[in-house]
Short mmCIF file of C-alpha atoms and ligand atoms in Angstrom, two decimals:
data_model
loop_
_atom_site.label_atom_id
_atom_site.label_comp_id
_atom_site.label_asym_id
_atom_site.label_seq_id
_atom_site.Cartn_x
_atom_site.Cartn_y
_atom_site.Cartn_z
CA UNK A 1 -9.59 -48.81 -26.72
CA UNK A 2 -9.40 -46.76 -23.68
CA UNK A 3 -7.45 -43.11 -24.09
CA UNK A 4 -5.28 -41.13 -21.23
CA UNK A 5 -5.72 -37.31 -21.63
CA UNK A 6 -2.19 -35.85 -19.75
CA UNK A 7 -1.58 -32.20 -18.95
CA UNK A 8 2.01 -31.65 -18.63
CA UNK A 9 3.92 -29.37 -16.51
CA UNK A 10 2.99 -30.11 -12.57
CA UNK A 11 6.11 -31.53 -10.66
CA UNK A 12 5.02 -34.79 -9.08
CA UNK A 13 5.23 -34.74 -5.03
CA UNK A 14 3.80 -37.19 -2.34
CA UNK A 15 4.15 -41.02 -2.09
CA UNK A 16 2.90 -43.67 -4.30
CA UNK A 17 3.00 -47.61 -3.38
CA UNK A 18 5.19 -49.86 -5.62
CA UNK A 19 3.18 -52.94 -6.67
CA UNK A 20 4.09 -56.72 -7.05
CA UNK A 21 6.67 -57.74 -9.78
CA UNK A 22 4.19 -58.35 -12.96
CA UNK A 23 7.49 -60.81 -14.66
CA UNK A 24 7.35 -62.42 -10.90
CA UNK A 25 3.15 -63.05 -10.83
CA UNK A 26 3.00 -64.50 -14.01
CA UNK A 27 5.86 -67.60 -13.77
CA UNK A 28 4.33 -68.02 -10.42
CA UNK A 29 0.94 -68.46 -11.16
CA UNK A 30 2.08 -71.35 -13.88
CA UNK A 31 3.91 -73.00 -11.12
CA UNK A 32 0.43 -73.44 -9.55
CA UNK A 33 -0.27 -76.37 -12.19
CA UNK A 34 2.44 -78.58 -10.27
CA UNK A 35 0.43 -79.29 -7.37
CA UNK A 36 -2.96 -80.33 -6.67
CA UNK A 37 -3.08 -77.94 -3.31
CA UNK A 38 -3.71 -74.56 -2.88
CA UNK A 39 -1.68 -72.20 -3.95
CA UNK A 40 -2.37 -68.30 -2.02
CA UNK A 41 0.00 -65.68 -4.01
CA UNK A 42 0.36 -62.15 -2.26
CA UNK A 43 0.96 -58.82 -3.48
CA UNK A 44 -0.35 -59.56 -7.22
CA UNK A 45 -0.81 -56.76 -9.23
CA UNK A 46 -3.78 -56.23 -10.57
CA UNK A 47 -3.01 -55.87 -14.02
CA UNK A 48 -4.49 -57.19 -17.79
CA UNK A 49 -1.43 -59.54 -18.08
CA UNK A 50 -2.39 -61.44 -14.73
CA UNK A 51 -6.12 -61.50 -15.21
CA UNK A 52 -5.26 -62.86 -19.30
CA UNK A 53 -3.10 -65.86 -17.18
CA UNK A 54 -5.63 -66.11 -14.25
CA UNK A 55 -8.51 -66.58 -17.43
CA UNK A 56 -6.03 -69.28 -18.62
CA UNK A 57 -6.04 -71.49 -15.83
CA UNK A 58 -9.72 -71.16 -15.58
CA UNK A 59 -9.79 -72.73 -18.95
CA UNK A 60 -7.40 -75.38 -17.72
CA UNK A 61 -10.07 -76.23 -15.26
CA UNK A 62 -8.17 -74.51 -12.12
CA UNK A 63 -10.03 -72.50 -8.96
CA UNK A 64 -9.33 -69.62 -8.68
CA UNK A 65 -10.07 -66.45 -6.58
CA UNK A 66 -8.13 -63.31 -7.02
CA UNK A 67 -9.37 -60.42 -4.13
CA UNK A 68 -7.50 -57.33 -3.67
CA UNK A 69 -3.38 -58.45 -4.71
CA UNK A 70 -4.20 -61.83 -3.24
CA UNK A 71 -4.53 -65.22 -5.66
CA UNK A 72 -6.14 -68.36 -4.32
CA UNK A 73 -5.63 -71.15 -6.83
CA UNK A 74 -6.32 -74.82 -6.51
CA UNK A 75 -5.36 -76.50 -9.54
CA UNK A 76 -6.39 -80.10 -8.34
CA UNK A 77 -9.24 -80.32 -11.05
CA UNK A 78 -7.09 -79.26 -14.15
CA UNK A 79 -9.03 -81.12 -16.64
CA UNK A 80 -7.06 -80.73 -20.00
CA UNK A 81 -3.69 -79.50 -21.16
CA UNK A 82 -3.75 -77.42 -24.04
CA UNK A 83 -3.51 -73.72 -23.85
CA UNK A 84 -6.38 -72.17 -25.65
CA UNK A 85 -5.67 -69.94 -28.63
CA UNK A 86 -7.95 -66.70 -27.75
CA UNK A 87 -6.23 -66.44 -24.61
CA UNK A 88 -2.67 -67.80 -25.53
CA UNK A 89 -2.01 -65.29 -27.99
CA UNK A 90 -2.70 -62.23 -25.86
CA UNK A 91 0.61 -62.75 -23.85
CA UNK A 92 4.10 -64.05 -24.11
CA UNK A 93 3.88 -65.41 -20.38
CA UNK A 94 1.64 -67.74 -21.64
CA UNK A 95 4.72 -69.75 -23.03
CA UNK A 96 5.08 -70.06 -19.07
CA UNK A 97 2.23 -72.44 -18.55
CA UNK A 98 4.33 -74.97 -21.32
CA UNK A 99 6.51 -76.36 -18.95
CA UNK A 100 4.24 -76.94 -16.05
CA UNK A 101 2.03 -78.89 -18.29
CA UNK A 102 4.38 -81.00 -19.31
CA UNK A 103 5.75 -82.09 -16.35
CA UNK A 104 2.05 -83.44 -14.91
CA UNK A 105 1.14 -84.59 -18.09
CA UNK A 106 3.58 -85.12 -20.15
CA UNK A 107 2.28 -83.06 -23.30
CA UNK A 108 0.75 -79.70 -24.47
CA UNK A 109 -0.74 -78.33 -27.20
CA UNK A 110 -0.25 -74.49 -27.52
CA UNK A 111 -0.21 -71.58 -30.08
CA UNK A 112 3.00 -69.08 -30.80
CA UNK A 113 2.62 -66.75 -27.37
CA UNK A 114 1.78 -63.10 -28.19
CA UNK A 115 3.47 -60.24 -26.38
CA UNK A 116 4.90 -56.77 -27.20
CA UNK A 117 6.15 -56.33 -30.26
CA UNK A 118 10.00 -55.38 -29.67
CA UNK A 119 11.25 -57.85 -31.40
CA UNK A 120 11.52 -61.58 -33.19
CA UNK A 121 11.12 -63.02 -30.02
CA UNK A 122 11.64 -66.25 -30.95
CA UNK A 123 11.38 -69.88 -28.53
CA UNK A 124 13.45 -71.95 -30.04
CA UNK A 125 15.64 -72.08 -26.98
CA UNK A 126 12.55 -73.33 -24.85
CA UNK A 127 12.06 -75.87 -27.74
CA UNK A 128 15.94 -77.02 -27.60
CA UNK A 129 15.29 -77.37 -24.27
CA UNK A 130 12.13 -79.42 -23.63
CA UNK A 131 14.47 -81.93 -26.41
CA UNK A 132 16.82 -82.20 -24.25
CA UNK A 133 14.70 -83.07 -21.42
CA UNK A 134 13.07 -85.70 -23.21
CA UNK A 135 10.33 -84.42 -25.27
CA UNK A 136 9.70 -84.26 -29.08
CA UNK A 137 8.60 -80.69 -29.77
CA UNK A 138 5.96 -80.26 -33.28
CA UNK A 139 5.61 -77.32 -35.11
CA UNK A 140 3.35 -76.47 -37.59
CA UNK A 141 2.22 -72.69 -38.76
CA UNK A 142 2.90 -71.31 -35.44
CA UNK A 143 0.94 -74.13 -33.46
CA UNK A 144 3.45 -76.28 -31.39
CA UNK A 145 2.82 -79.93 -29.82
CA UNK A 146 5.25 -81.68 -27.43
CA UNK A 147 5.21 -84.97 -26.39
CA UNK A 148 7.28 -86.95 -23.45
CA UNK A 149 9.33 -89.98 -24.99
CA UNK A 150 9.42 -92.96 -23.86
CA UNK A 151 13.13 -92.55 -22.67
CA UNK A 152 13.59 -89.87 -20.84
CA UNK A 153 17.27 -89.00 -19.57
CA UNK A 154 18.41 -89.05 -15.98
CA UNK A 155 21.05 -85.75 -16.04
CA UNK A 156 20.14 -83.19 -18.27
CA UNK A 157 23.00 -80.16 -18.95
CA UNK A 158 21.28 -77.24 -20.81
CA UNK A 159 23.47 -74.25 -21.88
CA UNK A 160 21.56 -71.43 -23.11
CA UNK A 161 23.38 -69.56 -25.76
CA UNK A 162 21.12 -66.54 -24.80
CA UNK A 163 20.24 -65.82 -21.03
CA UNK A 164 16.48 -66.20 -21.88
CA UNK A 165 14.25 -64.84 -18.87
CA UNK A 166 10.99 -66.95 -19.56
CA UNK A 167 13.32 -69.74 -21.01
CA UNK A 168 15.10 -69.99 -17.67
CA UNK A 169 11.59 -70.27 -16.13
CA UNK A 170 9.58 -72.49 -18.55
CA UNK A 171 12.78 -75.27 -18.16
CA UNK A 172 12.79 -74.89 -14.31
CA UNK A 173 8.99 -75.36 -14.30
CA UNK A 174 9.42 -78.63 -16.48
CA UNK A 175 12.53 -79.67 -14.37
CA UNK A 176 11.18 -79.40 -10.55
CA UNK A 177 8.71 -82.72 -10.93
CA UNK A 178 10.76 -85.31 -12.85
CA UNK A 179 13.17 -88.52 -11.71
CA UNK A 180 16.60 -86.81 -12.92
CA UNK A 181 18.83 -83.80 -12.26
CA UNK A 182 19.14 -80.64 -14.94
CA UNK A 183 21.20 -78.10 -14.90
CA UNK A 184 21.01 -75.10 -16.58
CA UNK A 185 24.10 -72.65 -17.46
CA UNK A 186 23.88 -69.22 -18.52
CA UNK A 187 20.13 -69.33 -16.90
CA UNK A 188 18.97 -65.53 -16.62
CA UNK A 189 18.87 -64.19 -13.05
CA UNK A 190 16.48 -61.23 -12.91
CA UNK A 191 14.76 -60.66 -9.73
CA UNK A 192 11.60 -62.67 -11.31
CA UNK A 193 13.79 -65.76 -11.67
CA UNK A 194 14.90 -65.80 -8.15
CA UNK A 195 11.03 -64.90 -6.70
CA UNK A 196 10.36 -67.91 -9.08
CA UNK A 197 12.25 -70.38 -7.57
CA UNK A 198 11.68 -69.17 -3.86
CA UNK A 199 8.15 -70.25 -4.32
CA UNK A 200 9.24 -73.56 -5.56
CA UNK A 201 11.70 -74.23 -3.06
CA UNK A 202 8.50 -73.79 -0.41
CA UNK A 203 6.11 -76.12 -2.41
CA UNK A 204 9.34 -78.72 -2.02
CA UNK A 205 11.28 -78.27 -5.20
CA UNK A 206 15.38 -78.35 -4.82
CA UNK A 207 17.09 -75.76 -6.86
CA UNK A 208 20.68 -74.93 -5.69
CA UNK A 209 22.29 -71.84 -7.69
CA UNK A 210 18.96 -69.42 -7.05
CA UNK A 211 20.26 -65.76 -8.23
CA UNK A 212 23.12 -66.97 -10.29
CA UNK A 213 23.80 -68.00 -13.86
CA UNK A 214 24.01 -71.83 -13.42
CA UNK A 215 20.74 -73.55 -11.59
CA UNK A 216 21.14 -77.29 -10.56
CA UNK A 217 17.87 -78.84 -10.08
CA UNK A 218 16.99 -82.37 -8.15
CA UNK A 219 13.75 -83.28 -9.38
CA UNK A 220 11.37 -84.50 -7.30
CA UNK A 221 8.37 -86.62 -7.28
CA UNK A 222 5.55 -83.72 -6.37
CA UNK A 223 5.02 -80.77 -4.71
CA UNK A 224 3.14 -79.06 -2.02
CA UNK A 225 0.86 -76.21 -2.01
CA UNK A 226 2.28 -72.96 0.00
CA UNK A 227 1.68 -69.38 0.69
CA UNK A 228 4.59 -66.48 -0.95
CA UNK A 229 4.55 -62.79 -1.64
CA UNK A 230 5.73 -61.70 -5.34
CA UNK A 231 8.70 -58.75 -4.54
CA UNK A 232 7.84 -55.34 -5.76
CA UNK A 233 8.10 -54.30 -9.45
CA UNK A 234 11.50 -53.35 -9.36
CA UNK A 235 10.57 -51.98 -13.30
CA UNK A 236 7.64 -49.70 -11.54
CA UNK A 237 10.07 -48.34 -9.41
CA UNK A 238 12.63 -46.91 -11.73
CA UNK A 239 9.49 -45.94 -13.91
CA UNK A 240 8.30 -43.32 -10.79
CA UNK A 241 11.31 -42.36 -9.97
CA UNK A 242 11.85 -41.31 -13.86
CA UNK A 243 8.90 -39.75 -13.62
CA UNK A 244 9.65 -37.62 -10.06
CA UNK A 245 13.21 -37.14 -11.91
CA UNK A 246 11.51 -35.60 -15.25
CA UNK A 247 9.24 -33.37 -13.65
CA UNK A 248 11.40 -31.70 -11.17
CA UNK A 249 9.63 -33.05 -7.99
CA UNK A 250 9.83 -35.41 -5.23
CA UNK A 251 8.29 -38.48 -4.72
CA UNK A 252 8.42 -41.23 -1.72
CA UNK A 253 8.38 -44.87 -3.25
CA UNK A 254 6.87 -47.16 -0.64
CA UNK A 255 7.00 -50.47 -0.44
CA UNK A 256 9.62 -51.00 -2.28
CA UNK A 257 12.93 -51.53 -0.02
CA UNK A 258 13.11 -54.58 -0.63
CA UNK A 259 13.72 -53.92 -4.77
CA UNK A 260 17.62 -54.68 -6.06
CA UNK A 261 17.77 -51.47 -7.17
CA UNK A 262 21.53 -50.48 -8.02
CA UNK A 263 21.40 -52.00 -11.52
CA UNK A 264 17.97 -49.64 -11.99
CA UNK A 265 19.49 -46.48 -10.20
CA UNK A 266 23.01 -45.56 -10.87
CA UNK A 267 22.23 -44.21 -14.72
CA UNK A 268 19.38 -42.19 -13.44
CA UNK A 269 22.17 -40.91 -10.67
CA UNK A 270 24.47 -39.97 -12.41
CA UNK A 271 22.07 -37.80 -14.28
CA UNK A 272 21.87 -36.06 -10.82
CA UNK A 273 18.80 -38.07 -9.29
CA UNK A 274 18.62 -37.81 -6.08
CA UNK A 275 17.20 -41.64 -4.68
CA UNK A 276 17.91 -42.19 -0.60
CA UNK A 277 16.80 -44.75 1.39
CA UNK A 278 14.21 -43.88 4.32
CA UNK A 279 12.57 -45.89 7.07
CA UNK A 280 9.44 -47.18 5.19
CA UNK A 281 10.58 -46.03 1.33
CA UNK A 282 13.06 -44.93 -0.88
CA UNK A 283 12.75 -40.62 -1.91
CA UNK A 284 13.72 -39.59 -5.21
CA UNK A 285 14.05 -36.06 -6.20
CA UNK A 286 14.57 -34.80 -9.63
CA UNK A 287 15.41 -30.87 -8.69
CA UNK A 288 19.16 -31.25 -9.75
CA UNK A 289 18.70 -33.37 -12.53
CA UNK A 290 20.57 -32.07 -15.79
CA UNK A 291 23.59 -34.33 -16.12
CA UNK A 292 23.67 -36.69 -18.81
CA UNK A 293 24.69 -40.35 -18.88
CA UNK A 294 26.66 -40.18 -21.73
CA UNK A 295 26.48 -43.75 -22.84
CA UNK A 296 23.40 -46.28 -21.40
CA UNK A 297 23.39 -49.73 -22.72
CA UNK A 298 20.91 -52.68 -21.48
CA UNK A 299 21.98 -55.94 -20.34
CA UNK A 300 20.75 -59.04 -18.66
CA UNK A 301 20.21 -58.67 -14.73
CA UNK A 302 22.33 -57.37 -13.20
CA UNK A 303 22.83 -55.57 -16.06
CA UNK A 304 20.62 -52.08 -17.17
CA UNK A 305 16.97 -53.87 -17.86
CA UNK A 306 16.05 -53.23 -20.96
CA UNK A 307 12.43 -53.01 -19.59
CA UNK A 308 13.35 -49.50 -18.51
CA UNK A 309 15.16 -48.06 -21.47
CA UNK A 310 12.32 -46.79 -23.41
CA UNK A 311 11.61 -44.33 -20.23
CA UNK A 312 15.75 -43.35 -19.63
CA UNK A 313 15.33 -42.35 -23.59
CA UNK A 314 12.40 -39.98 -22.29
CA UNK A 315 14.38 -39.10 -19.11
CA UNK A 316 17.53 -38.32 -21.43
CA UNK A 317 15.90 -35.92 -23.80
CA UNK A 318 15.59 -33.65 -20.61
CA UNK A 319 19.54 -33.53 -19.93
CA UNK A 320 21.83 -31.49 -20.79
CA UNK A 321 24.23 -33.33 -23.49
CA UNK A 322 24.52 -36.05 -25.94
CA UNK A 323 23.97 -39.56 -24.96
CA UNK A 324 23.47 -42.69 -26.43
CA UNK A 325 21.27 -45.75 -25.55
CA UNK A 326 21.77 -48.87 -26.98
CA UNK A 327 19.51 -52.04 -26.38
CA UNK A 328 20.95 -54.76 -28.02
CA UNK A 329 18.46 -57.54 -26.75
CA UNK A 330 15.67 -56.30 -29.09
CA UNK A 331 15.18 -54.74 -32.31
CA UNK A 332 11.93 -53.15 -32.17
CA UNK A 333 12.28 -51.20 -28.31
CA UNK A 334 13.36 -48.01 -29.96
CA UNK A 335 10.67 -47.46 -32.89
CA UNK A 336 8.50 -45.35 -30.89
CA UNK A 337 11.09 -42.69 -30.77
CA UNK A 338 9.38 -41.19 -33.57
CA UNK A 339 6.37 -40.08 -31.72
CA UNK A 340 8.94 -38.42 -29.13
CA UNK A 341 10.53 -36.54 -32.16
CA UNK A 342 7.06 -35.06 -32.91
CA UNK A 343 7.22 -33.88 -29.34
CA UNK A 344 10.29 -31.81 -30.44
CA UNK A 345 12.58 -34.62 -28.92
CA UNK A 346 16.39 -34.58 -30.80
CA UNK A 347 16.64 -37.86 -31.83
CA UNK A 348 19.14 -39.76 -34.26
CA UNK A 349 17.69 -43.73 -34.60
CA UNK A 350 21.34 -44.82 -35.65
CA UNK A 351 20.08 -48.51 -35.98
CA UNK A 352 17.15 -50.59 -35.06
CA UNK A 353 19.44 -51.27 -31.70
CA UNK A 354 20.41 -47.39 -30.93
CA UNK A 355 19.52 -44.02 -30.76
CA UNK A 356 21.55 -41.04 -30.18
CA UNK A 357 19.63 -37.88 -27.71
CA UNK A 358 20.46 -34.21 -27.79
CA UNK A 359 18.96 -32.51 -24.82
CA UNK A 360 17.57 -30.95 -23.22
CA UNK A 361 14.28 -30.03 -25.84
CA UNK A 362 11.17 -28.54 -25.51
CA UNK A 363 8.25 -31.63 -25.68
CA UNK A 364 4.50 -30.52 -26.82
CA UNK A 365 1.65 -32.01 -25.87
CA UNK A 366 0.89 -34.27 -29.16
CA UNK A 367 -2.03 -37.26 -29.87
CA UNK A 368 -0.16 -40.37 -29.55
CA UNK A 369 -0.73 -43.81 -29.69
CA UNK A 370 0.71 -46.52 -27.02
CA UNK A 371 2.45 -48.83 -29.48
CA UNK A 372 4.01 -51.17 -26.90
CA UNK A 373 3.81 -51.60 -22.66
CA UNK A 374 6.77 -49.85 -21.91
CA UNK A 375 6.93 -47.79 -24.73
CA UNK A 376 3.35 -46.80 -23.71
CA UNK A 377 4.39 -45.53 -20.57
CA UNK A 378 7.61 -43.53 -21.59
CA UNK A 379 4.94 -41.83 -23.39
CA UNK A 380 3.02 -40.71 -20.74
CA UNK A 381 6.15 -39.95 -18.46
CA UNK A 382 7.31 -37.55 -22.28
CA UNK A 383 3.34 -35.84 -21.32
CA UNK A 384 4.07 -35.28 -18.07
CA UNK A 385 6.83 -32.98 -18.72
CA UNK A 386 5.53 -31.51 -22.30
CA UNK A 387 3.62 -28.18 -22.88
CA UNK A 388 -0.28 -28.46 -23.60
CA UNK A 389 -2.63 -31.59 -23.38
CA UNK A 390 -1.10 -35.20 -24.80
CA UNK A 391 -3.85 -37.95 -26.16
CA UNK A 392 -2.34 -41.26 -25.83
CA UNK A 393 -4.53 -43.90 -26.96
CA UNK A 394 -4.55 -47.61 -26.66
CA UNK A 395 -3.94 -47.31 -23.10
CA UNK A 396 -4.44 -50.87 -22.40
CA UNK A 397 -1.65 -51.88 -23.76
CA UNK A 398 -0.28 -50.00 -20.66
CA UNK A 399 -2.12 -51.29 -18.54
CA UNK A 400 -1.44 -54.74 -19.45
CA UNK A 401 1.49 -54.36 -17.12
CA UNK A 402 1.42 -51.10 -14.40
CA UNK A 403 -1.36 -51.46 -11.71
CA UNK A 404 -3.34 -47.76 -11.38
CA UNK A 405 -1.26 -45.98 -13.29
CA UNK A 406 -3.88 -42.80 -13.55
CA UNK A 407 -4.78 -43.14 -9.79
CA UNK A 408 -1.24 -43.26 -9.06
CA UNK A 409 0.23 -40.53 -11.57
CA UNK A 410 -2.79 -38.48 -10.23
CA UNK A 411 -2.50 -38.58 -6.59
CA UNK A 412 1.40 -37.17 -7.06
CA UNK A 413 -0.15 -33.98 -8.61
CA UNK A 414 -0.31 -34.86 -12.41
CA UNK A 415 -3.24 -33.94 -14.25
CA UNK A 416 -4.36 -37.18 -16.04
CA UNK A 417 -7.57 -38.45 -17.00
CA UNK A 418 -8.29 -41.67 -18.71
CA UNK A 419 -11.49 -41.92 -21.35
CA UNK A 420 -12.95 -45.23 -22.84
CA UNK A 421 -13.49 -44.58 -26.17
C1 LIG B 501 11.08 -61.38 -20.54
O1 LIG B 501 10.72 -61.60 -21.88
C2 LIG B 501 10.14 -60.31 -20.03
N1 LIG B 501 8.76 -60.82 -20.09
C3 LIG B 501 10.28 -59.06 -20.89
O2 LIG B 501 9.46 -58.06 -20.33
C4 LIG B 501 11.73 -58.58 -20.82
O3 LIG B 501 11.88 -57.48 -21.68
C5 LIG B 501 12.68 -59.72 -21.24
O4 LIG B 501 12.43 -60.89 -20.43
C6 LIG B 501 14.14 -59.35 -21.09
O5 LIG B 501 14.40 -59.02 -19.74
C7 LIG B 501 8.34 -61.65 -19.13
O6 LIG B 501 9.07 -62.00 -18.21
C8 LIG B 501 6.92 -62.11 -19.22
P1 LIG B 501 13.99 -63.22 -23.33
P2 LIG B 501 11.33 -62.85 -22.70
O7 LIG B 501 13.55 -64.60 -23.60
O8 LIG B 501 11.50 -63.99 -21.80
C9 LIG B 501 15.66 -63.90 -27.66
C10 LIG B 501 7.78 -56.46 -20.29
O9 LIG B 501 7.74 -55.34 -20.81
N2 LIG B 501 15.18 -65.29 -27.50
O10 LIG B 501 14.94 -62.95 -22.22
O11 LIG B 501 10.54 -63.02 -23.91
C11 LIG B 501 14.50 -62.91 -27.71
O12 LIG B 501 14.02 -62.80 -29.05
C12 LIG B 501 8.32 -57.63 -21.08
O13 LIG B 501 7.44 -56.72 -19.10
C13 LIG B 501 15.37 -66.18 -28.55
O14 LIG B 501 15.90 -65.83 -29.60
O15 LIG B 501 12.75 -62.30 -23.07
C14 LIG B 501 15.15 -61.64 -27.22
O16 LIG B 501 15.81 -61.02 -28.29
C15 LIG B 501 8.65 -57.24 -22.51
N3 LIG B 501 14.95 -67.45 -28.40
C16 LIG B 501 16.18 -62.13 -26.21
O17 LIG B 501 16.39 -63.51 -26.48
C17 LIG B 501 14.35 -67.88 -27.25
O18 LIG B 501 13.99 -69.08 -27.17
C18 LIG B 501 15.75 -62.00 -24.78
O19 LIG B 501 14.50 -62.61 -24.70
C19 LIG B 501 14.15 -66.96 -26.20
C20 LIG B 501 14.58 -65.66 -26.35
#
């Protein structure tokens, strides 16, 4: 595994690019199984997690040709329909390829999706799902099967007892190609969800409800190829401007103006961020930051995304103050706050859900180890700002999910290298 050696202590200045959403890539490059055109995706990151789904539809049989950010995929050849293990298991987004198999064939074979480890995880609400939509869903030792019955029902009403973000996507993707109507209440509406369905209203679908909590969908009998641009990473974006914030400097975000950004921004404002508009990007600078935000917890869009919190934990341990930061969506996010605390973070783990910070402390350069994706990179934003050299190892994990991160971090001043073991 590949290591980043970090220098801390430079103040990060210049501009840096904001890349495609990596949650919006991966549902839409599934969606590419529902039509036997071409499919050309824009502003793809180029990131482990896409290549891991772009290697899956290979395996399904699918074209494909991924230059630059750009995805050309032609899925007219798709020879079988069950997701291979070694690949399946790498990612949860995998689970996303579920529901466009089953509405061209009508049944899949796959293995429990991996992911990051934050938490249970669990799928039974794509399962409950895919029964109500007709399908008998098989599970034995983590390998699932589902089939179509023969009966399948005309108007399907799905209330999801938890706003799942890929189980919002997987039932859309099995509910755009079918002769019946589904709606879905409580359906999460994070940006990704909305890019989602944008590219499936161009290939023909007919979703009413995009960007709220209850989607109506009239299926349809197929759909077209088309041409759509993933929005920027709206998680990248509050990651740099944490990381302009922690270091003291200022950073232009480009690219990104286009990002939702008030449920990212106002905690990191209130800590004294500075984060204005301009013409072609959005400036943050982090020379007043001290204040703390006494209480952060996450929520589903437009709440706080939890995808963040592990770097506002980071960001907090700077201010001055007590706060607490509570993610109640999964139980593992906060266990790397350990290898903060032997930065010299003040940290209280209260319960698996909550922490309590104490800032602001001295952090030392430490060897660390990237234990999750976003974890992983709170723990390079924690070396940017400690004293002395910081080893953080299994840096793949981190870049499973942020495009360039040394090339970026590097050309706003910090002093990172990154070393394949
Ligand atoms: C998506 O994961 C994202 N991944 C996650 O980002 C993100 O943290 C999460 O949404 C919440 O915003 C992708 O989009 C690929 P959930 P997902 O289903 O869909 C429970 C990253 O770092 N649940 O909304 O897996 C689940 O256990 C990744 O980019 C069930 O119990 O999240 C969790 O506690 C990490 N049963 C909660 O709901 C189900 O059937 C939210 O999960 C589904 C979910």
């Amino acid at each position: 595994m590949a290591k980043y050696l970090i220098e801390g202590g430079n103040k990060l200045s210049g501009r840096v690019a904001i890349s495609g959403n990596k949650n919006a890539a991966l549902p839409c490059l599934a969606a590419c199984l529902l039509t036997s055109q071409e499919v050309v995706l824009h502003n793809i990151p180029q990131i482990l997690d896409v290549v891991s789904s772009l290697d899956i539809l290979k395996e399904l049989g699918a074209q494909v040709d991924f230059q630059g950010n750009t995805a050309r995929i032609n899925c007219k050849a798709i020879k079988h329909h069950d997701l291979p293990e070694s690949l399946a298991n790498k990612l949860r987004a995998s689970l996303l390829f579920v529901g466009p198999l089953l509405a061209r064939f009508g049944k899949v074979e796959f293995p429990h999706p991996g992911g990051c480890v934050i938490g249970k995880r669990g799928i039974d609400l794509h399962l409950s799902g895919f029964q109500q939509l007709g399908y008998t869903t098989h599970e034995n030792n983590f390998a699932y099967k589902i089939t179509r019955n023969r009966v399948v029902p005309s108007e399907v009403h799905i209330f999801l007892d938890i706003a799942t973000v890929t189980g919002t996507e997987n039932l859309i993707l099995a509910s755009v190609i079918r002769d019946g109507k589904t709606v879905i209440r409580n359906a999460a509406q994070e940006p990704h969800v909305v890019d989602l369905c944008r590219m499936l209203t161009l290939m023909g679908a007919k979703i009413y409800g995009i960007g709220t909590s209850t989607l109506t969908i009239e299926g349809v009998k197929e759909l077209s190829g088309t041409e759509f641009t993933i929005s920027p990473d709206h998680i990248e974006f509050g990651t740099y401007a944490i990381a302009a914030g922690l270091t003291g400097g200022e950073v232009e975000l480009v690219g990104c103006q286009t990002v939702d950004s008030d449920p990212v921004i106002w905690p990191m404002m209130k800590m004294g961020l500075s984060i204005t508009p301009q013409d072609e990007s959005i400036k943050v600078t982090g020379k007043k930051f001290t204040a703390i935000s006494p209480k952060l917890v996450t929520g589903v869009w437009p709440g706080f995304p939890t995808d963040l919190m592990s770097a506002m934990i980071v960001l907090s341990t700077q201010a001055k103050g007590v706060s607490l930061l509570h993610d109640w969506i999964f139980e593992s996010r906060m266990f790397f706050v350990d290898k903060l605390i032997t930065m010299g973070a003040n940290i209280t783990i209260a319960d698996p859900h909550r922490v309590i910070v104490s800032g602001p402390s001295r952090l030392q350069g430490k060897k660390l180890e990237s234990p999750d994706l976003r974890a992983g990179m709170a723990l390079v934003l924690a070396a940017l700002v400690a004293e002395g050299q910081s080893v953080i190892d299994r840096a793949e994990l981190i870049e499973r999910g942020y495009e360039d991160v040394v090339v970026k971090l590097a050309s706003l001043g910090a002093k990172i290298q990154r070393i394949d073991n």
